[in-house]
Amino acid sequence: QFTLYIVMPGQRLSPNETDFAIACAIPVDHPKLKYVVGRQSCDTRSTESTSFDVGNCYYGGQESVILFDDVEVPASCIFMNGEIDFATELVERFTAYHRRSYVCKAGVGDTVIGAAAEIADINGVANASHVKDKLIEMHFLNETIWATGIAASHSSKKTDAGSYEPDTTLAQICKHHVTRIPYEIARLAHDLAGGLVATLPSDADFNHPEIGDLLSRYVQASKSADDRRRILRYIESITLGRNAVGYLTESMHGAGSPQAQRLVLAKYADFQSKRTAAKRLAGCKDTETPPLPPCSSKS
C-alpha cells in the first residue's frame, strides 16, 4: 500500500509544449522527490507547549513546493506522453471533478458558523436581532456551496467507460461560489467575535504569576476565560492563521483561480439560445425559431 501523486498538465498547451503534455503516477515517497515546506501564518504556534494559541487543537495542513530531481517513471505509470491534443480536454474533465469537490468548504464553514454562534453567546449578545441575522446569512451562504456541489454531482452523466462525470457548468459554479463565500463568512465571524480575535494576549501571559489572574478576570464573559480564548483562537486560526490557508486562500486559488471557472462558464453558456428565447417571447421577427401563437392583450 502506498500513496501516489497524479501529475498532469494544469492548463492548455501550445504545439511547442509537447514536453509538458505528461500525465503519470509517482509514489509520494519517491527518493528523487524533494519537498520544500512552505511557511504559514502562525505556524510556529504548533511547537509551543500548550494548545491554547494553536486554534485547531487536532488538525492542520501543510503545503510544500515539490521538486522533481530526475524522476524516472515506469511506462506502466505513464498515461499521457506528448499527446498535446488531449491536454485541454483532460484538464477540463479533471477540473470538473475537482471544482465540484470544493463542496467540502461547506463542512469547514459549519465549524466557523458554530464558533461564531458560540462566541456571540459567550459575549452575551446571542439574542440580539442583528446577531441572529448575521448567523442566518452565514448559514444561507454556506448551504449555497453545498447545494451547487450536490447539484453538480446529481446531474452527472455516465461515460462509456462506466464512470460518471459531474455537470461541467454546475461544477464551475460550485467552485466560483467558493472563491467568494468563505471570505464573507470569515468577515461575519470577525464581526461577531469582536476585536479581541486579533488582540488576545498569549497563553503565556494568562499563566504569568503577576498578570495572569487579572487577564482571566477581564477576559471572562458568560463563560470562563479559557473557553472564550479557545473559541477566539479557533476563529483566528481558520480566518487569519494557519488553517486560513485551507479555508480562504485555497478557496480562492485551489482547483483554479476565479477566472479559470469563468472561462469554462463562458464556453458553455450558450448565450445565443438565450437570446433566441428572449426574442421569441418578445415577438421579434429576426429569429429562426417558430413564433409563438399570437398573444392576447388581456392575457
Tab-separated table of C-alpha atoms in Angstrom:
chain	number	residue	atom	x	y	z
A	1	GLN	CA	0.000	0.000	0.000
A	2	PHE	CA	1.382	3.386	-0.975
A	3	THR	CA	0.087	6.792	-1.976
A	4	LEU	CA	0.567	8.170	-5.472
A	5	TYR	CA	0.778	11.630	-6.954
A	6	ILE	CA	-1.045	12.018	-10.242
A	7	VAL	CA	0.957	14.512	-12.290
A	8	MET	CA	-0.811	16.148	-15.237
A	9	PRO	CA	-0.934	19.387	-17.259
A	10	GLY	CA	-2.549	22.298	-15.472
A	11	GLN	CA	-3.526	24.396	-18.468
A	12	ARG	CA	-4.000	24.457	-22.234
A	13	LEU	CA	-0.738	23.725	-24.024
A	14	SER	CA	0.579	25.132	-27.302
A	15	PRO	CA	2.053	22.939	-30.078
A	16	ASN	CA	5.624	23.666	-28.961
A	17	GLU	CA	4.950	22.447	-25.417
A	18	THR	CA	4.645	18.703	-26.067
A	19	ASP	CA	7.314	18.019	-23.429
A	20	PHE	CA	4.806	19.220	-20.823
A	21	ALA	CA	1.941	17.024	-22.091
A	22	ILE	CA	2.690	14.423	-19.446
A	23	ALA	CA	0.349	12.571	-17.110
A	24	CYS	CA	1.773	9.936	-14.798
A	25	ALA	CA	1.657	8.407	-11.323
A	26	ILE	CA	4.545	8.786	-8.873
A	27	PRO	CA	4.816	7.410	-5.306
A	28	VAL	CA	4.877	10.243	-2.773
A	29	ASP	CA	7.985	8.771	-1.160
A	30	HIS	CA	9.974	8.552	-4.397
A	31	PRO	CA	13.633	9.176	-3.487
A	32	LYS	CA	14.027	11.747	-6.272
A	33	LEU	CA	11.228	13.984	-4.996
A	34	LYS	CA	12.240	16.884	-2.770
A	35	TYR	CA	9.728	18.667	-0.551
A	36	VAL	CA	10.327	22.292	0.383
A	37	VAL	CA	7.939	23.098	3.205
A	38	GLY	CA	6.024	26.352	2.870
A	39	ARG	CA	5.592	28.831	5.715
A	40	GLN	CA	2.160	29.606	7.121
A	41	SER	CA	0.844	32.358	9.303
A	42	CYS	CA	1.276	31.438	12.988
A	43	ASP	CA	2.835	28.072	12.071
A	44	THR	CA	5.309	28.036	14.980
A	45	ARG	CA	2.443	28.045	17.482
A	46	SER	CA	2.181	24.294	16.845
A	47	THR	CA	5.580	23.885	18.526
A	48	GLU	CA	4.544	25.631	21.745
A	49	SER	CA	3.994	23.699	24.953
A	50	THR	CA	0.221	24.227	25.148
A	51	SER	CA	-2.586	24.052	22.593
A	52	PHE	CA	-4.362	27.278	23.632
A	53	ASP	CA	-2.910	29.520	20.935
A	54	VAL	CA	-2.991	26.941	18.111
A	55	GLY	CA	-6.700	27.395	17.425
A	56	ASN	CA	-7.443	23.972	15.964
A	57	CYS	CA	-6.227	21.552	18.607
A	58	TYR	CA	-6.493	18.432	16.452
A	59	TYR	CA	-5.968	19.122	12.767
A	60	GLY	CA	-3.787	21.197	10.492
A	61	GLY	CA	-2.453	21.202	6.967
A	62	GLN	CA	0.824	21.794	5.241
A	63	GLU	CA	1.772	22.939	1.767
A	64	SER	CA	5.100	22.493	0.042
A	65	VAL	CA	6.910	23.056	-3.216
A	66	ILE	CA	7.749	19.679	-4.788
A	67	LEU	CA	10.954	19.456	-6.787
A	68	PHE	CA	11.356	16.661	-9.354
A	69	ASP	CA	15.048	15.790	-9.457
A	70	ASP	CA	15.428	13.469	-12.488
A	71	VAL	CA	12.484	11.247	-11.517
A	72	GLU	CA	12.228	8.043	-13.569
A	73	VAL	CA	8.653	6.856	-14.158
A	74	PRO	CA	7.948	3.326	-15.458
A	75	ALA	CA	5.964	3.103	-18.697
A	76	SER	CA	3.078	1.395	-16.891
A	77	CYS	CA	2.549	4.565	-14.844
A	78	ILE	CA	2.532	6.994	-17.798
A	79	PHE	CA	-0.935	7.901	-19.087
A	80	MET	CA	-0.096	10.778	-21.442
A	81	ASN	CA	3.199	11.296	-23.207
A	82	GLY	CA	3.166	14.166	-25.650
A	83	GLU	CA	-0.444	13.784	-26.883
A	84	ILE	CA	-0.960	17.516	-26.711
A	85	ASP	CA	-4.342	17.449	-28.466
A	86	PHE	CA	-5.881	15.816	-25.411
A	87	ALA	CA	-4.344	18.150	-22.818
A	88	THR	CA	-7.172	20.699	-22.801
A	89	GLU	CA	-9.901	18.048	-22.549
A	90	LEU	CA	-8.003	16.274	-19.767
A	91	VAL	CA	-7.691	19.482	-17.746
A	92	GLU	CA	-11.362	20.344	-18.280
A	93	ARG	CA	-12.593	16.918	-17.207
A	94	PHE	CA	-10.334	16.803	-14.173
A	95	THR	CA	-11.241	20.292	-13.018
A	96	ALA	CA	-14.958	19.466	-13.193
A	97	TYR	CA	-14.377	16.727	-10.621
A	98	HIS	CA	-12.031	18.868	-8.573
A	99	ARG	CA	-14.122	22.040	-8.582
A	100	ARG	CA	-17.228	20.101	-7.601
A	101	SER	CA	-15.260	18.598	-4.698
A	102	TYR	CA	-14.897	22.067	-3.165
A	103	VAL	CA	-18.276	21.387	-1.612
A	104	CYS	CA	-16.017	20.336	1.293
A	105	LYS	CA	-15.670	24.018	2.228
A	106	ALA	CA	-19.278	23.872	3.429
A	107	GLY	CA	-18.137	21.461	6.130
A	108	VAL	CA	-15.375	23.813	7.230
A	109	GLY	CA	-17.869	26.665	7.084
A	110	ASP	CA	-20.132	24.796	9.511
A	111	THR	CA	-17.392	24.970	12.136
A	112	VAL	CA	-16.827	28.690	11.523
A	113	ILE	CA	-20.557	29.337	11.900
A	114	GLY	CA	-20.590	27.230	15.060
A	115	ALA	CA	-17.675	29.194	16.506
A	116	ALA	CA	-19.373	32.490	15.608
A	117	ALA	CA	-22.603	31.384	17.300
A	118	GLU	CA	-20.670	30.242	20.362
A	119	ILE	CA	-18.662	33.454	20.714
A	120	ALA	CA	-21.836	35.516	20.317
A	121	ASP	CA	-23.332	33.547	23.210
A	122	ILE	CA	-20.184	33.977	25.310
A	123	ASN	CA	-20.213	37.708	24.557
A	124	GLY	CA	-23.813	37.864	25.790
A	125	VAL	CA	-25.328	39.059	22.513
A	126	ALA	CA	-26.779	35.831	21.086
A	127	ASN	CA	-30.357	37.122	21.296
A	128	ALA	CA	-29.713	40.415	19.513
A	129	SER	CA	-31.666	40.527	16.256
A	130	HIS	CA	-28.714	41.701	14.149
A	131	VAL	CA	-26.567	38.873	15.528
A	132	LYS	CA	-29.207	36.289	14.638
A	133	ASP	CA	-29.495	37.794	11.174
A	134	LYS	CA	-25.732	37.547	10.606
A	135	LEU	CA	-25.739	33.902	11.637
A	136	ILE	CA	-28.633	33.194	9.275
A	137	GLU	CA	-26.710	34.929	6.487
A	138	MET	CA	-23.666	32.754	7.187
A	139	HIS	CA	-25.840	29.633	7.099
A	140	PHE	CA	-27.527	30.723	3.852
A	141	LEU	CA	-24.190	31.356	2.151
A	142	ASN	CA	-22.661	28.115	3.366
A	143	GLU	CA	-25.587	25.990	2.187
A	144	THR	CA	-25.305	27.632	-1.244
A	145	ILE	CA	-21.890	25.983	-1.604
A	146	TRP	CA	-23.377	22.650	-0.538
A	147	ALA	CA	-26.327	22.987	-2.915
A	148	THR	CA	-24.243	23.685	-6.016
A	149	GLY	CA	-21.813	20.866	-5.265
A	150	ILE	CA	-24.629	18.371	-4.759
A	151	ALA	CA	-26.375	19.648	-7.897
A	152	ALA	CA	-23.224	19.088	-9.967
A	153	SER	CA	-22.996	15.525	-8.676
A	154	HIS	CA	-26.703	14.780	-9.073
A	155	SER	CA	-26.522	15.954	-12.693
A	156	SER	CA	-23.599	13.662	-13.514
A	157	LYS	CA	-23.627	11.726	-16.776
A	158	LYS	CA	-22.368	8.194	-17.275
A	159	THR	CA	-19.457	7.771	-19.668
A	160	ASP	CA	-18.778	4.856	-22.000
A	161	ALA	CA	-16.138	3.712	-19.521
A	162	GLY	CA	-18.797	3.350	-16.812
A	163	SER	CA	-17.626	6.259	-14.677
A	164	TYR	CA	-19.693	9.361	-14.021
A	165	GLU	CA	-18.653	12.914	-14.827
A	166	PRO	CA	-20.244	15.812	-12.927
A	167	ASP	CA	-22.093	18.558	-14.740
A	168	THR	CA	-19.345	20.855	-16.002
A	169	THR	CA	-21.249	24.127	-15.623
A	170	LEU	CA	-22.546	23.388	-12.131
A	171	ALA	CA	-19.070	22.266	-11.037
A	172	GLN	CA	-17.670	25.655	-12.098
A	173	ILE	CA	-20.481	27.437	-10.263
A	174	CYS	CA	-19.759	25.469	-7.089
A	175	LYS	CA	-16.081	26.423	-7.137
A	176	HIS	CA	-16.786	30.013	-8.178
A	177	HIS	CA	-19.039	30.450	-5.148
A	178	VAL	CA	-16.216	29.040	-3.041
A	179	THR	CA	-13.863	31.789	-4.239
A	180	ARG	CA	-16.179	34.323	-2.578
A	181	ILE	CA	-18.416	32.879	0.120
A	182	PRO	CA	-15.806	31.746	2.687
A	183	TYR	CA	-14.383	35.272	2.731
A	184	GLU	CA	-17.790	36.725	3.578
A	185	ILE	CA	-18.378	34.073	6.241
A	186	ALA	CA	-14.969	34.915	7.709
A	187	ARG	CA	-15.839	38.637	7.710
A	188	LEU	CA	-19.065	37.981	9.577
A	189	ALA	CA	-17.218	35.736	12.049
A	190	HIS	CA	-14.823	38.640	12.751
A	191	ASP	CA	-17.807	40.945	13.183
A	192	LEU	CA	-19.392	38.670	15.774
A	193	ALA	CA	-16.147	37.813	17.543
A	194	GLY	CA	-15.106	41.400	18.244
A	195	GLY	CA	-11.652	42.930	18.138
A	196	LEU	CA	-10.327	40.546	20.769
A	197	VAL	CA	-9.923	37.962	17.989
A	198	ALA	CA	-6.848	39.939	16.888
A	199	THR	CA	-5.625	41.420	20.206
A	200	LEU	CA	-5.888	38.460	22.594
A	201	PRO	CA	-2.720	38.014	24.693
A	202	SER	CA	-0.803	34.738	24.567
A	203	ASP	CA	-1.346	31.714	26.783
A	204	ALA	CA	1.967	32.507	28.453
A	205	ASP	CA	0.539	35.857	29.582
A	206	PHE	CA	-2.561	34.191	31.027
A	207	ASN	CA	-0.265	31.940	33.060
A	208	HIS	CA	2.039	34.743	34.160
A	209	PRO	CA	2.241	34.919	38.001
A	210	GLU	CA	1.727	38.681	38.099
A	211	ILE	CA	-0.837	39.431	35.364
A	212	GLY	CA	-2.451	36.060	34.627
A	213	ASP	CA	-5.310	36.330	37.118
A	214	LEU	CA	-6.059	39.891	36.057
A	215	LEU	CA	-6.253	38.886	32.396
A	216	SER	CA	-8.579	35.979	33.140
A	217	ARG	CA	-10.833	38.244	35.213
A	218	TYR	CA	-11.244	40.771	32.406
A	219	VAL	CA	-11.451	38.306	29.509
A	220	GLN	CA	-14.102	36.039	31.006
A	221	ALA	CA	-17.681	36.768	29.976
A	222	SER	CA	-20.708	34.490	30.285
A	223	LYS	CA	-18.279	31.554	30.272
A	224	SER	CA	-14.747	31.075	31.519
A	225	ALA	CA	-11.814	32.985	30.078
A	226	ASP	CA	-10.375	29.670	28.907
A	227	ASP	CA	-13.438	28.817	26.800
A	228	ARG	CA	-13.590	32.302	25.350
A	229	ARG	CA	-9.910	32.171	24.457
A	230	ARG	CA	-10.199	28.794	22.754
A	231	ILE	CA	-13.128	29.879	20.568
A	232	LEU	CA	-11.427	33.148	19.658
A	233	ARG	CA	-8.239	31.329	18.757
A	234	TYR	CA	-10.181	28.922	16.545
A	235	ILE	CA	-11.800	31.816	14.673
A	236	GLU	CA	-8.402	33.474	14.362
A	237	SER	CA	-6.770	30.288	13.062
A	238	ILE	CA	-9.425	29.480	10.460
A	239	THR	CA	-9.694	33.059	9.149
A	240	LEU	CA	-6.256	34.582	9.760
A	241	GLY	CA	-3.826	31.909	10.904
A	242	ARG	CA	-2.531	28.534	9.829
A	243	ASN	CA	-5.902	26.992	8.939
A	244	ALA	CA	-6.848	30.028	6.828
A	245	VAL	CA	-4.559	28.599	4.149
A	246	GLY	CA	-7.090	25.825	3.592
A	247	TYR	CA	-10.270	27.786	4.204
A	248	LEU	CA	-9.555	31.061	2.404
A	249	THR	CA	-6.501	31.061	0.132
A	250	GLU	CA	-7.159	27.544	-1.117
A	251	SER	CA	-10.784	28.516	-1.713
A	252	MET	CA	-9.579	31.290	-3.971
A	253	HIS	CA	-6.839	29.519	-5.942
A	254	GLY	CA	-7.278	25.769	-5.394
A	255	ALA	CA	-8.597	23.916	-8.492
A	256	GLY	CA	-8.051	27.100	-10.461
A	257	SER	CA	-8.363	30.808	-9.723
A	258	PRO	CA	-11.726	32.546	-10.355
A	259	GLN	CA	-11.034	33.472	-13.964
A	260	ALA	CA	-10.442	29.816	-14.810
A	261	GLN	CA	-14.045	28.996	-13.882
A	262	ARG	CA	-15.358	31.990	-15.800
A	263	LEU	CA	-13.601	30.836	-18.962
A	264	VAL	CA	-15.336	27.459	-18.784
A	265	LEU	CA	-18.672	29.102	-17.924
A	266	ALA	CA	-18.322	31.324	-20.990
A	267	LYS	CA	-17.615	28.272	-23.145
A	268	TYR	CA	-20.862	26.517	-22.159
A	269	ALA	CA	-23.145	29.495	-21.507
A	270	ASP	CA	-24.815	29.315	-24.959
A	271	PHE	CA	-25.919	32.938	-24.945
A	272	GLN	CA	-27.284	32.580	-28.475
A	273	SER	CA	-30.054	30.184	-27.402
A	274	LYS	CA	-30.935	32.540	-24.560
A	275	ARG	CA	-31.138	35.469	-26.978
A	276	THR	CA	-33.314	33.425	-29.310
A	277	ALA	CA	-35.686	32.521	-26.474
A	278	ALA	CA	-35.937	36.153	-25.373
A	279	LYS	CA	-36.590	37.422	-28.906
A	280	ARG	CA	-39.223	34.773	-29.484
A	281	LEU	CA	-41.081	35.717	-26.306
A	282	ALA	CA	-40.780	39.406	-27.172
A	283	GLY	CA	-42.234	38.805	-30.634
A	284	CYS	CA	-39.127	39.821	-32.571
A	285	LYS	CA	-39.061	38.828	-36.243
A	286	ASP	CA	-35.324	38.173	-36.694
A	287	THR	CA	-35.328	34.654	-35.266
A	288	GLU	CA	-35.287	31.272	-36.923
A	289	THR	CA	-37.346	29.795	-34.111
A	290	PRO	CA	-41.037	29.403	-34.999
A	291	PRO	CA	-43.038	32.203	-33.376
A	292	LEU	CA	-45.413	31.551	-30.503
A	293	PRO	CA	-49.172	31.860	-31.115
A	294	PRO	CA	-50.388	35.475	-31.070
A	295	CYS	CA	-50.793	36.752	-27.543
A	296	SER	CA	-53.905	38.490	-26.279
A	297	SER	CA	-53.654	41.900	-24.705
A	298	LYS	CA	-55.872	40.532	-21.930
A	299	SER	CA	-53.552	37.633	-21.074
